[in-house]
mmCIF file of C-alpha atoms and ligand atoms in Angstrom:
data_model
loop_
_atom_site.group_PDB
_atom_site.id
_atom_site.type_symbol
_atom_site.label_atom_id
_atom_site.label_comp_id
_atom_site.label_asym_id
_atom_site.label_seq_id
_atom_site.Cartn_x
_atom_site.Cartn_y
_atom_site.Cartn_z
ATOM 1 C CA MET A 1 0.000 0.000 0.000
ATOM 2 C CA PRO A 2 1.405 3.496 -0.799
ATOM 3 C CA LEU A 3 2.193 5.757 2.129
ATOM 4 C CA PRO A 4 -0.521 8.359 2.862
ATOM 5 C CA THR A 5 0.094 11.700 1.144
ATOM 6 C CA LEU A 6 1.584 14.466 3.283
ATOM 7 C CA PRO A 7 0.705 18.176 3.007
ATOM 8 C CA THR A 8 3.062 20.142 0.759
ATOM 9 C CA LEU A 9 5.190 22.643 2.694
ATOM 10 C CA PRO A 10 7.097 25.671 1.362
ATOM 11 C CA LYS A 11 10.640 24.802 0.221
ATOM 12 C CA GLN A 12 12.086 27.922 1.770
ATOM 13 C CA VAL A 13 10.976 30.493 4.320
ATOM 14 C CA LYS A 14 11.993 33.959 5.439
ATOM 15 C CA ILE A 15 12.615 34.241 9.153
ATOM 16 C CA VAL A 16 12.409 37.815 10.437
ATOM 17 C CA GLU A 17 14.495 38.231 13.584
ATOM 18 C CA VAL A 18 12.589 40.503 15.963
ATOM 19 C CA GLY A 19 14.689 39.986 19.109
ATOM 20 C CA PRO A 20 16.425 43.385 19.100
ATOM 21 C CA ARG A 21 13.012 45.105 19.069
ATOM 22 C CA ASP A 22 10.158 42.904 20.262
ATOM 23 C CA GLY A 23 12.592 40.921 22.369
ATOM 24 C CA LEU A 24 14.334 43.722 24.190
ATOM 25 C CA GLN A 25 11.576 46.357 24.390
ATOM 26 C CA ASN A 26 10.143 44.844 27.557
ATOM 27 C CA GLU A 27 13.403 44.591 29.524
ATOM 28 C CA LYS A 28 13.306 46.655 32.705
ATOM 29 C CA GLU A 29 17.045 47.373 32.968
ATOM 30 C CA THR A 30 18.419 49.700 30.322
ATOM 31 C CA ILE A 31 20.495 47.710 27.874
ATOM 32 C CA PRO A 32 23.471 49.712 26.553
ATOM 33 C CA ALA A 33 23.279 50.549 22.855
ATOM 34 C CA GLU A 34 26.625 48.734 22.328
ATOM 35 C CA VAL A 35 25.064 45.460 23.426
ATOM 36 C CA LYS A 36 22.099 45.928 21.078
ATOM 37 C CA ILE A 37 24.487 46.795 18.252
ATOM 38 C CA GLU A 38 26.570 43.684 18.801
ATOM 39 C CA LEU A 39 23.389 41.597 18.917
ATOM 40 C CA VAL A 40 22.141 42.988 15.596
ATOM 41 C CA ASN A 41 25.554 42.452 14.018
ATOM 42 C CA ARG A 42 25.758 38.874 15.224
ATOM 43 C CA LEU A 43 22.280 38.226 13.802
ATOM 44 C CA SER A 44 23.092 39.668 10.390
ATOM 45 C CA GLN A 45 26.307 37.636 10.326
ATOM 46 C CA ALA A 46 24.260 34.537 11.154
ATOM 47 C CA GLY A 47 22.336 35.068 7.917
ATOM 48 C CA PHE A 48 19.031 36.755 8.813
ATOM 49 C CA ALA A 49 17.945 38.800 5.794
ATOM 50 C CA ASN A 50 15.463 40.867 7.799
ATOM 51 C CA ILE A 51 16.068 42.161 11.328
ATOM 52 C CA GLU A 52 13.672 44.301 13.320
ATOM 53 C CA ALA A 53 16.305 46.495 14.891
ATOM 54 C CA ALA A 54 14.503 49.591 16.165
ATOM 55 C CA SER A 55 11.291 51.197 17.284
ATOM 56 C CA PHE A 56 10.640 54.924 17.000
ATOM 57 C CA VAL A 57 7.894 55.245 19.585
ATOM 58 C CA SER A 58 7.460 57.570 22.532
ATOM 59 C CA PRO A 59 10.322 56.987 25.013
ATOM 60 C CA LYS A 60 7.801 57.675 27.783
ATOM 61 C CA TRP A 61 5.794 54.678 26.625
ATOM 62 C CA VAL A 62 8.695 52.326 25.890
ATOM 63 C CA PRO A 63 11.921 53.644 27.480
ATOM 64 C CA GLN A 64 14.044 50.691 26.383
ATOM 65 C CA MET A 65 13.752 51.705 22.718
ATOM 66 C CA ALA A 66 14.975 55.276 23.301
ATOM 67 C CA THR A 67 18.406 54.350 21.916
ATOM 68 C CA SER A 68 17.014 53.183 18.564
ATOM 69 C CA ALA A 69 18.680 55.972 16.577
ATOM 70 C CA ASP A 70 22.067 55.189 18.165
ATOM 71 C CA VAL A 71 21.647 51.522 17.333
ATOM 72 C CA MET A 72 20.675 52.191 13.718
ATOM 73 C CA ALA A 73 23.602 54.590 13.309
ATOM 74 C CA ALA A 74 26.249 52.150 14.513
ATOM 75 C CA ILE A 75 25.255 48.710 13.227
ATOM 76 C CA ALA A 76 27.465 47.198 10.525
ATOM 77 C CA ARG A 77 24.970 47.122 7.675
ATOM 78 C CA LYS A 78 25.271 43.955 5.696
ATOM 79 C CA PRO A 79 24.322 44.458 2.050
ATOM 80 C CA GLY A 80 20.956 42.940 1.229
ATOM 81 C CA VAL A 81 19.762 42.827 4.831
ATOM 82 C CA VAL A 82 16.533 44.702 5.557
ATOM 83 C CA TYR A 83 16.704 46.578 8.869
ATOM 84 C CA SER A 84 13.151 47.363 10.023
ATOM 85 C CA ALA A 85 11.782 49.903 12.489
ATOM 86 C CA LEU A 86 8.383 50.257 14.118
ATOM 87 C CA VAL A 87 6.683 53.621 13.636
ATOM 88 C CA PRO A 88 3.329 54.574 15.168
ATOM 89 C CA ASN A 89 2.978 58.001 13.526
ATOM 90 C CA MET A 90 4.741 60.620 11.392
ATOM 91 C CA GLN A 91 7.084 61.574 14.210
ATOM 92 C CA GLY A 92 8.268 57.988 14.284
ATOM 93 C CA PHE A 93 8.449 57.874 10.511
ATOM 94 C CA GLU A 94 10.709 60.938 10.323
ATOM 95 C CA ALA A 95 13.017 59.359 12.900
ATOM 96 C CA ALA A 96 13.086 56.048 11.013
ATOM 97 C CA LEU A 97 13.856 57.868 7.780
ATOM 98 C CA ALA A 98 16.688 59.819 9.400
ATOM 99 C CA ALA A 99 18.020 56.543 10.793
ATOM 100 C CA ASN A 100 18.036 54.934 7.332
ATOM 101 C CA ALA A 101 15.580 52.169 8.115
ATOM 102 C CA ASP A 102 14.937 49.964 5.085
ATOM 103 C CA GLU A 103 11.420 49.103 6.151
ATOM 104 C CA VAL A 104 8.898 50.808 8.401
ATOM 105 C CA VAL A 105 6.331 48.846 10.345
ATOM 106 C CA ILE A 106 2.956 50.338 11.171
ATOM 107 C CA PHE A 107 1.380 48.424 14.005
ATOM 108 C CA GLY A 108 -2.327 48.173 14.595
ATOM 109 C CA SER A 109 -4.585 45.731 16.341
ATOM 110 C CA ALA A 110 -7.614 43.570 15.675
ATOM 111 C CA SER A 111 -8.826 44.440 19.198
ATOM 112 C CA GLU A 112 -10.191 47.888 20.056
ATOM 113 C CA ALA A 113 -9.200 47.515 23.689
ATOM 114 C CA PHE A 114 -5.592 46.670 22.839
ATOM 115 C CA SER A 115 -5.362 49.497 20.315
ATOM 116 C CA GLN A 116 -6.263 51.952 23.082
ATOM 117 C CA LYS A 117 -3.768 50.492 25.552
ATOM 118 C CA ASN A 118 -0.901 50.151 23.090
ATOM 119 C CA ILE A 119 -1.124 53.222 20.897
ATOM 120 C CA ASN A 120 -3.740 55.321 22.663
ATOM 121 C CA CYS A 121 -6.299 55.489 19.860
ATOM 122 C CA THR A 122 -9.085 53.520 18.212
ATOM 123 C CA ILE A 123 -8.410 51.160 15.319
ATOM 124 C CA ALA A 124 -10.015 53.630 12.899
ATOM 125 C CA GLU A 125 -7.852 56.487 14.232
ATOM 126 C CA SER A 126 -4.739 54.346 13.929
ATOM 127 C CA ILE A 127 -5.487 53.637 10.273
ATOM 128 C CA GLU A 128 -5.809 57.376 9.626
ATOM 129 C CA ARG A 129 -2.407 57.975 11.267
ATOM 130 C CA PHE A 130 -0.920 55.136 9.264
ATOM 131 C CA ARG A 131 -2.281 56.533 5.999
ATOM 132 C CA GLU A 132 0.114 59.463 6.171
ATOM 133 C CA VAL A 133 2.997 57.183 7.156
ATOM 134 C CA ALA A 134 2.189 54.804 4.299
ATOM 135 C CA GLN A 135 2.159 57.634 1.771
ATOM 136 C CA ALA A 136 5.484 58.931 3.076
ATOM 137 C CA ALA A 137 6.994 55.430 2.961
ATOM 138 C CA LYS A 138 5.936 55.075 -0.678
ATOM 139 C CA ARG A 139 7.332 58.520 -1.512
ATOM 140 C CA HIS A 140 10.671 57.571 -0.015
ATOM 141 C CA LYS A 141 10.580 54.094 -1.562
ATOM 142 C CA LEU A 142 10.776 52.327 1.796
ATOM 143 C CA ARG A 143 9.250 48.923 2.316
ATOM 144 C CA LEU A 144 6.039 49.074 4.306
ATOM 145 C CA ARG A 145 4.906 46.320 6.666
ATOM 146 C CA GLY A 146 1.725 46.214 8.695
ATOM 147 C CA SER A 147 1.390 44.315 11.941
ATOM 148 C CA ILE A 148 -1.887 43.211 13.529
ATOM 149 C CA SER A 149 -1.751 42.517 17.245
ATOM 150 C CA CYS A 150 -4.220 40.298 19.083
ATOM 151 C CA SER A 151 -5.234 38.363 15.987
ATOM 152 C CA PHE A 152 -6.141 35.328 18.096
ATOM 153 C CA GLY A 153 -7.138 36.882 21.413
ATOM 154 C CA CYS A 154 -6.718 40.007 23.513
ATOM 155 C CA PRO A 155 -5.538 40.459 27.104
ATOM 156 C CA TYR A 156 -8.241 43.086 27.691
ATOM 157 C CA GLN A 157 -11.282 42.073 25.644
ATOM 158 C CA GLY A 158 -10.723 38.300 25.375
ATOM 159 C CA GLU A 159 -12.159 36.908 22.150
ATOM 160 C CA VAL A 160 -11.207 38.502 18.848
ATOM 161 C CA SER A 161 -13.236 37.434 15.832
ATOM 162 C CA PRO A 162 -11.526 36.358 12.607
ATOM 163 C CA ALA A 163 -13.742 38.949 10.869
ATOM 164 C CA SER A 164 -12.038 41.768 12.766
ATOM 165 C CA VAL A 165 -8.614 40.487 11.674
ATOM 166 C CA VAL A 166 -9.827 40.351 8.065
ATOM 167 C CA ASP A 167 -11.135 43.906 8.418
ATOM 168 C CA VAL A 168 -7.734 45.267 9.526
ATOM 169 C CA VAL A 169 -5.951 43.256 6.821
ATOM 170 C CA GLN A 170 -8.155 44.927 4.205
ATOM 171 C CA ARG A 171 -7.360 48.354 5.591
ATOM 172 C CA LEU A 172 -3.596 47.728 5.732
ATOM 173 C CA ARG A 173 -3.683 46.244 2.228
ATOM 174 C CA ASP A 174 -5.439 49.376 0.994
ATOM 175 C CA LEU A 175 -2.687 51.495 2.549
ATOM 176 C CA GLY A 176 -0.204 49.622 0.341
ATOM 177 C CA CYS A 177 1.525 47.285 2.787
ATOM 178 C CA ASP A 178 4.053 44.974 1.168
ATOM 179 C CA GLU A 179 3.712 42.459 3.971
ATOM 180 C CA ILE A 180 1.207 41.968 6.808
ATOM 181 C CA ASP A 181 1.936 40.217 10.113
ATOM 182 C CA ILE A 182 -0.760 38.219 11.802
ATOM 183 C CA ALA A 183 0.372 38.449 15.405
ATOM 184 C CA ASP A 184 -0.514 36.317 18.390
ATOM 185 C CA THR A 185 0.536 38.894 20.967
ATOM 186 C CA ILE A 186 -0.374 36.774 23.990
ATOM 187 C CA GLY A 187 0.240 33.348 22.487
ATOM 188 C CA VAL A 188 -3.284 31.997 22.918
ATOM 189 C CA GLY A 189 -3.829 30.654 19.399
ATOM 190 C CA THR A 190 -3.995 26.946 18.617
ATOM 191 C CA PRO A 191 -3.289 25.318 15.225
ATOM 192 C CA ARG A 192 -6.759 24.929 13.744
ATOM 193 C CA LYS A 193 -7.767 28.431 14.845
ATOM 194 C CA VAL A 194 -4.562 29.791 13.342
ATOM 195 C CA GLN A 195 -5.254 28.007 10.054
ATOM 196 C CA HIS A 196 -8.804 29.347 10.013
ATOM 197 C CA VAL A 197 -7.709 32.955 10.534
ATOM 198 C CA LEU A 198 -4.884 32.687 7.976
ATOM 199 C CA ARG A 199 -7.105 31.110 5.335
ATOM 200 C CA SER A 200 -9.719 33.801 5.988
ATOM 201 C CA VAL A 201 -7.295 36.699 5.608
ATOM 202 C CA ALA A 202 -5.697 35.091 2.550
ATOM 203 C CA GLN A 203 -8.987 35.773 0.755
ATOM 204 C CA GLU A 204 -7.948 39.443 0.950
ATOM 205 C CA PHE A 205 -4.137 39.464 0.819
ATOM 206 C CA PRO A 206 -1.688 36.999 -0.760
ATOM 207 C CA MET A 207 -0.691 34.163 1.553
ATOM 208 C CA THR A 208 2.929 34.596 0.388
ATOM 209 C CA GLN A 209 3.006 38.153 1.789
ATOM 210 C CA LEU A 210 1.474 37.257 5.136
ATOM 211 C CA SER A 211 3.694 36.436 8.086
ATOM 212 C CA GLY A 212 3.129 34.536 11.302
ATOM 213 C CA HIS A 213 4.238 36.363 14.462
ATOM 214 C CA PHE A 214 3.771 33.974 17.360
ATOM 215 C CA HIS A 215 4.497 34.510 21.024
ATOM 216 C CA ASP A 216 5.000 31.276 22.922
ATOM 217 C CA THR A 217 3.125 32.097 26.117
ATOM 218 C CA TYR A 218 1.010 28.915 26.057
ATOM 219 C CA GLY A 219 3.653 26.738 24.382
ATOM 220 C CA GLN A 220 1.735 26.676 21.094
ATOM 221 C CA ALA A 221 4.058 28.648 18.866
ATOM 222 C CA LEU A 222 5.868 25.810 17.058
ATOM 223 C CA ALA A 223 2.605 23.944 16.536
ATOM 224 C CA ASN A 224 1.085 27.134 15.147
ATOM 225 C CA ILE A 225 4.063 27.643 12.861
ATOM 226 C CA TYR A 226 3.755 24.116 11.509
ATOM 227 C CA ALA A 227 0.024 24.679 10.999
ATOM 228 C CA SER A 228 0.834 27.935 9.167
ATOM 229 C CA LEU A 229 3.300 26.128 6.881
ATOM 230 C CA GLU A 230 0.544 23.683 5.999
ATOM 231 C CA VAL A 231 -1.648 26.498 4.672
ATOM 232 C CA GLY A 232 1.231 28.117 2.768
ATOM 233 C CA ILE A 233 2.716 30.761 5.065
ATOM 234 C CA ALA A 234 6.422 31.221 4.334
ATOM 235 C CA ILE A 235 7.377 34.207 6.515
ATOM 236 C CA PHE A 236 7.764 33.882 10.283
ATOM 237 C CA HIS A 237 8.970 36.141 13.055
ATOM 238 C CA SER A 238 11.090 34.884 15.916
ATOM 239 C CA SER A 239 13.333 36.158 18.653
ATOM 240 C CA VAL A 240 16.813 34.937 19.446
ATOM 241 C CA ALA A 241 16.871 33.186 22.860
ATOM 242 C CA GLY A 242 13.078 33.582 22.964
ATOM 243 C CA LEU A 243 13.460 37.133 24.228
ATOM 244 C CA GLY A 244 10.519 39.347 24.723
ATOM 245 C CA GLY A 245 7.023 40.318 25.593
ATOM 246 C CA CYS A 246 4.898 43.366 24.981
ATOM 247 C CA PRO A 247 4.850 46.157 27.578
ATOM 248 C CA TYR A 248 1.117 46.635 26.926
ATOM 249 C CA ALA A 249 0.145 42.962 27.154
ATOM 250 C CA LYS A 250 0.751 41.866 30.753
ATOM 251 C CA GLY A 251 1.922 38.279 31.052
ATOM 252 C CA ALA A 252 2.831 38.071 27.382
ATOM 253 C CA THR A 253 6.095 36.172 27.197
ATOM 254 C CA GLY A 254 8.635 36.131 24.428
ATOM 255 C CA ASN A 255 8.340 35.441 20.756
ATOM 256 C CA VAL A 256 8.987 31.902 19.707
ATOM 257 C CA ALA A 257 12.759 31.346 19.885
ATOM 258 C CA SER A 258 14.652 31.691 16.611
ATOM 259 C CA GLU A 259 16.812 28.665 17.441
ATOM 260 C CA ASP A 260 13.711 26.481 17.848
ATOM 261 C CA VAL A 261 12.168 27.723 14.603
ATOM 262 C CA LEU A 262 15.425 27.113 12.726
ATOM 263 C CA TYR A 263 15.755 23.621 14.179
ATOM 264 C CA LEU A 264 12.188 22.891 13.042
ATOM 265 C CA MET A 265 12.668 24.310 9.542
ATOM 266 C CA HIS A 266 15.979 22.584 8.928
ATOM 267 C CA GLY A 267 14.532 19.315 10.225
ATOM 268 C CA LEU A 268 11.708 19.681 7.718
ATOM 269 C CA GLY A 269 14.216 20.300 4.919
ATOM 270 C CA ILE A 270 13.042 23.897 4.527
ATOM 271 C CA ALA A 271 15.803 26.337 3.563
ATOM 272 C CA THR A 272 16.304 29.453 5.723
ATOM 273 C CA GLY A 273 19.784 30.658 4.714
ATOM 274 C CA ILE A 274 20.584 31.023 8.418
ATOM 275 C CA ASP A 275 23.378 29.371 10.411
ATOM 276 C CA LEU A 276 21.741 27.893 13.510
ATOM 277 C CA ASP A 277 25.072 27.575 15.355
ATOM 278 C CA ALA A 278 25.759 31.277 14.945
ATOM 279 C CA VAL A 279 22.253 32.075 16.240
ATOM 280 C CA VAL A 280 22.895 29.882 19.287
ATOM 281 C CA ASP A 281 26.052 31.942 19.911
ATOM 282 C CA ALA A 282 24.048 35.182 19.586
ATOM 283 C CA GLY A 283 21.477 33.772 22.035
ATOM 284 C CA GLN A 284 24.189 32.893 24.537
ATOM 285 C CA PHE A 285 25.700 36.350 24.122
ATOM 286 C CA ILE A 286 22.492 38.251 24.922
ATOM 287 C CA SER A 287 21.490 35.816 27.677
ATOM 288 C CA ARG A 288 24.861 36.316 29.358
ATOM 289 C CA HIS A 289 24.273 40.046 29.218
ATOM 290 C CA LEU A 290 20.767 39.730 30.673
ATOM 291 C CA GLY A 291 22.041 37.344 33.339
ATOM 292 C CA ARG A 292 19.580 34.544 32.624
ATOM 293 C CA LYS A 293 19.265 31.376 30.635
ATOM 294 C CA ALA A 294 17.995 31.567 27.058
ATOM 295 C CA VAL A 295 14.342 30.580 26.615
ATOM 296 C CA SER A 296 15.134 28.320 23.691
ATOM 297 C CA ARG A 297 14.909 24.554 23.964
ATOM 298 C CA ALA A 298 17.017 23.943 20.842
ATOM 299 C CA GLY A 299 19.480 26.705 21.726
ATOM 300 C CA ASN A 300 20.056 25.358 25.221
ATOM 301 C CA ALA A 301 20.292 21.768 23.987
ATOM 302 C CA ILE A 302 22.918 22.702 21.409
ATOM 303 C CA ALA A 303 24.862 24.757 23.971
ATOM 304 C CA ALA A 304 24.743 21.859 26.468
ATOM 305 C CA LYS A 305 25.941 19.408 23.829
ATOM 306 C CA ARG A 306 28.854 21.675 22.975
ATOM 307 C CA ALA A 307 29.786 22.004 26.654
ATOM 308 C CA ALA A 308 29.736 18.215 27.066
ATOM 309 C CA VAL A 309 32.306 17.627 24.305
HETATM 310 P P1 HMG B 1 0.199 59.736 22.798
HETATM 311 O O1 HMG B 1 0.586 60.090 24.198
HETATM 312 O O2 HMG B 1 -1.256 59.592 22.488
HETATM 313 O O3 HMG B 1 0.925 60.678 21.709
HETATM 314 O O4 HMG B 1 0.933 58.370 22.460
HETATM 315 P P2 HMG B 1 0.942 62.202 21.430
HETATM 316 O O5 HMG B 1 0.974 62.352 19.952
HETATM 317 O O6 HMG B 1 -0.114 62.896 22.222
HETATM 318 O O7 HMG B 1 2.373 62.633 21.991
HETATM 319 C C1 HMG B 1 2.682 62.598 23.361
HETATM 320 C C2 HMG B 1 4.183 62.728 23.556
HETATM 321 O O8 HMG B 1 4.848 61.637 22.928
HETATM 322 C C3 HMG B 1 4.765 63.986 22.948
HETATM 323 O O9 HMG B 1 5.878 64.325 23.747
HETATM 324 C C4 HMG B 1 5.282 63.517 21.620
HETATM 325 O O10 HMG B 1 6.348 64.292 21.136
HETATM 326 C C5 HMG B 1 5.772 62.138 21.952
HETATM 327 P P3 HMG B 1 5.754 65.464 24.910
HETATM 328 O O11 HMG B 1 5.262 66.685 24.186
HETATM 329 O O12 HMG B 1 4.760 64.934 25.917
HETATM 330 O O13 HMG B 1 7.154 65.550 25.446
HETATM 331 N N1 HMG B 1 5.753 61.258 20.792
HETATM 332 C C6 HMG B 1 6.835 60.585 20.310
HETATM 333 N N2 HMG B 1 8.115 60.563 20.722
HETATM 334 C C7 HMG B 1 8.976 59.803 19.994
HETATM 335 N N3 HMG B 1 8.600 59.074 18.915
HETATM 336 C C8 HMG B 1 7.330 59.103 18.479
HETATM 337 C C9 HMG B 1 6.389 59.883 19.198
HETATM 338 N N4 HMG B 1 5.077 60.112 19.037
HETATM 339 C C10 HMG B 1 4.701 60.957 20.008
HETATM 340 N N5 HMG B 1 6.988 58.379 17.422
HETATM 341 C C11 HMG B 1 1.971 56.928 20.854
HETATM 342 C C12 HMG B 1 0.756 57.770 21.203
HETATM 343 C C13 HMG B 1 1.618 56.071 19.648
HETATM 344 C C14 HMG B 1 3.147 57.832 20.536
HETATM 345 C C15 HMG B 1 2.312 56.058 22.079
HETATM 346 O O14 HMG B 1 1.156 55.377 22.458
HETATM 347 C C16 HMG B 1 3.409 55.056 21.813
HETATM 348 O O15 HMG B 1 4.557 55.419 21.600
HETATM 349 N N6 HMG B 1 3.065 53.757 21.842
HETATM 350 C C17 HMG B 1 4.024 52.713 21.506
HETATM 351 C C18 HMG B 1 3.652 51.448 22.192
HETATM 352 C C19 HMG B 1 4.620 50.380 21.794
HETATM 353 O O16 HMG B 1 5.700 50.643 21.293
HETATM 354 N N7 HMG B 1 4.235 49.130 22.055
HETATM 355 C C20 HMG B 1 5.068 47.988 21.751
HETATM 356 C C21 HMG B 1 5.209 47.741 20.286
HETATM 357 S S1 HMG B 1 3.804 46.891 19.588
HETATM 358 C C22 HMG B 1 4.147 45.241 19.835
HETATM 359 O O17 HMG B 1 5.086 44.903 20.503
HETATM 360 C C23 HMG B 1 3.280 44.221 19.145
HETATM 361 C C24 HMG B 1 3.958 43.533 17.959
HETATM 362 O O18 HMG B 1 5.134 42.864 18.378
HETATM 363 C C25 HMG B 1 3.014 42.508 17.351
HETATM 364 C C26 HMG B 1 2.407 41.615 18.432
HETATM 365 O O19 HMG B 1 3.100 40.779 19.006
HETATM 366 O O20 HMG B 1 1.251 41.862 18.709
HETATM 367 C C27 HMG B 1 4.321 44.531 16.863
HETATM 368 MG MG1 MG B 2 5.170 40.859 19.310
#
């Protein structure tokens, strides 16, 4: 009897490293710019083609990102690598432009309650702010990415309907986003729900330009990534050493660890162009600085194996 057919998976994926931004933004102790710079450089050397390196938001809201301009000014830019920056408004856009960001990220939410807490406005108001940013990005020929928080649940309002995610996808598409992130800010999604939301939004925006941004709070991130691969997603966000959390989503833990995602992809025979060993080194570097163990199962296993030799 022939073996049962398996779902077709993408042959290669883009992994966007968000550790220097999403990962570090929630750290209480100020991390010196030099450490952030070395982290970004290690990540570009490891082979990431897209690194979220900065966030031009109010320093009163997110103090840790106040050194973003210093970081962007001093990193060793590797040709071909896209260095992205979050921008909530025109003030942020001007700063990102001055810092030579290659891509700006406008970040909205599928939850009204989260939109208020995170960026102090309604979803509709945020889209109006983003319109100006989007036009400016196009004028300056910068890549434009849109991110949608709370696509699978919200820390303040609970349930978030797939229809509200589709609605924000339509609005970001109409602003001209090149890529849209479907983000599980608090890590509550499970595989079938994730597939349902992704298939729903893919009616409105190409699956190949959608990305999965999963936090691992409930331990579902790798399962959700595999489920996303099954429906054709080929862009994922991850954080070296599993760093992170969102300052406006209490209890939200880090993004899925880059080392774990790379171990999964390489095990599946999916090309990433990234050197897992070098990412493990970068994870050990930042964990040493933060004075705690990396939150990466694969990263820690590889480090332990090295130490045992
Ligand atoms: P606001 O207080 O309503 O803004 O905040 P405002 O326009 O009234 O300005 C107030 C002050 O902020 C003024 O300064 C402005 O100059 C300053 P003051 O006169 O009081 O001295 N300001 C800025 N400063 C620097 N850069 C700017 C900027 N804009 C205003 N761009 C605002 C509105 C959006 C600014 C604020 O709510 C904010 O900065 N929020 C950012 C929150 C944030 O960064 N959250 C984390 C990132 S999102 C995330 O992690 C989720 C994601 O990973 C996906 C997922 O997992 O869900 C992307
Ligand atoms: Mg996030």
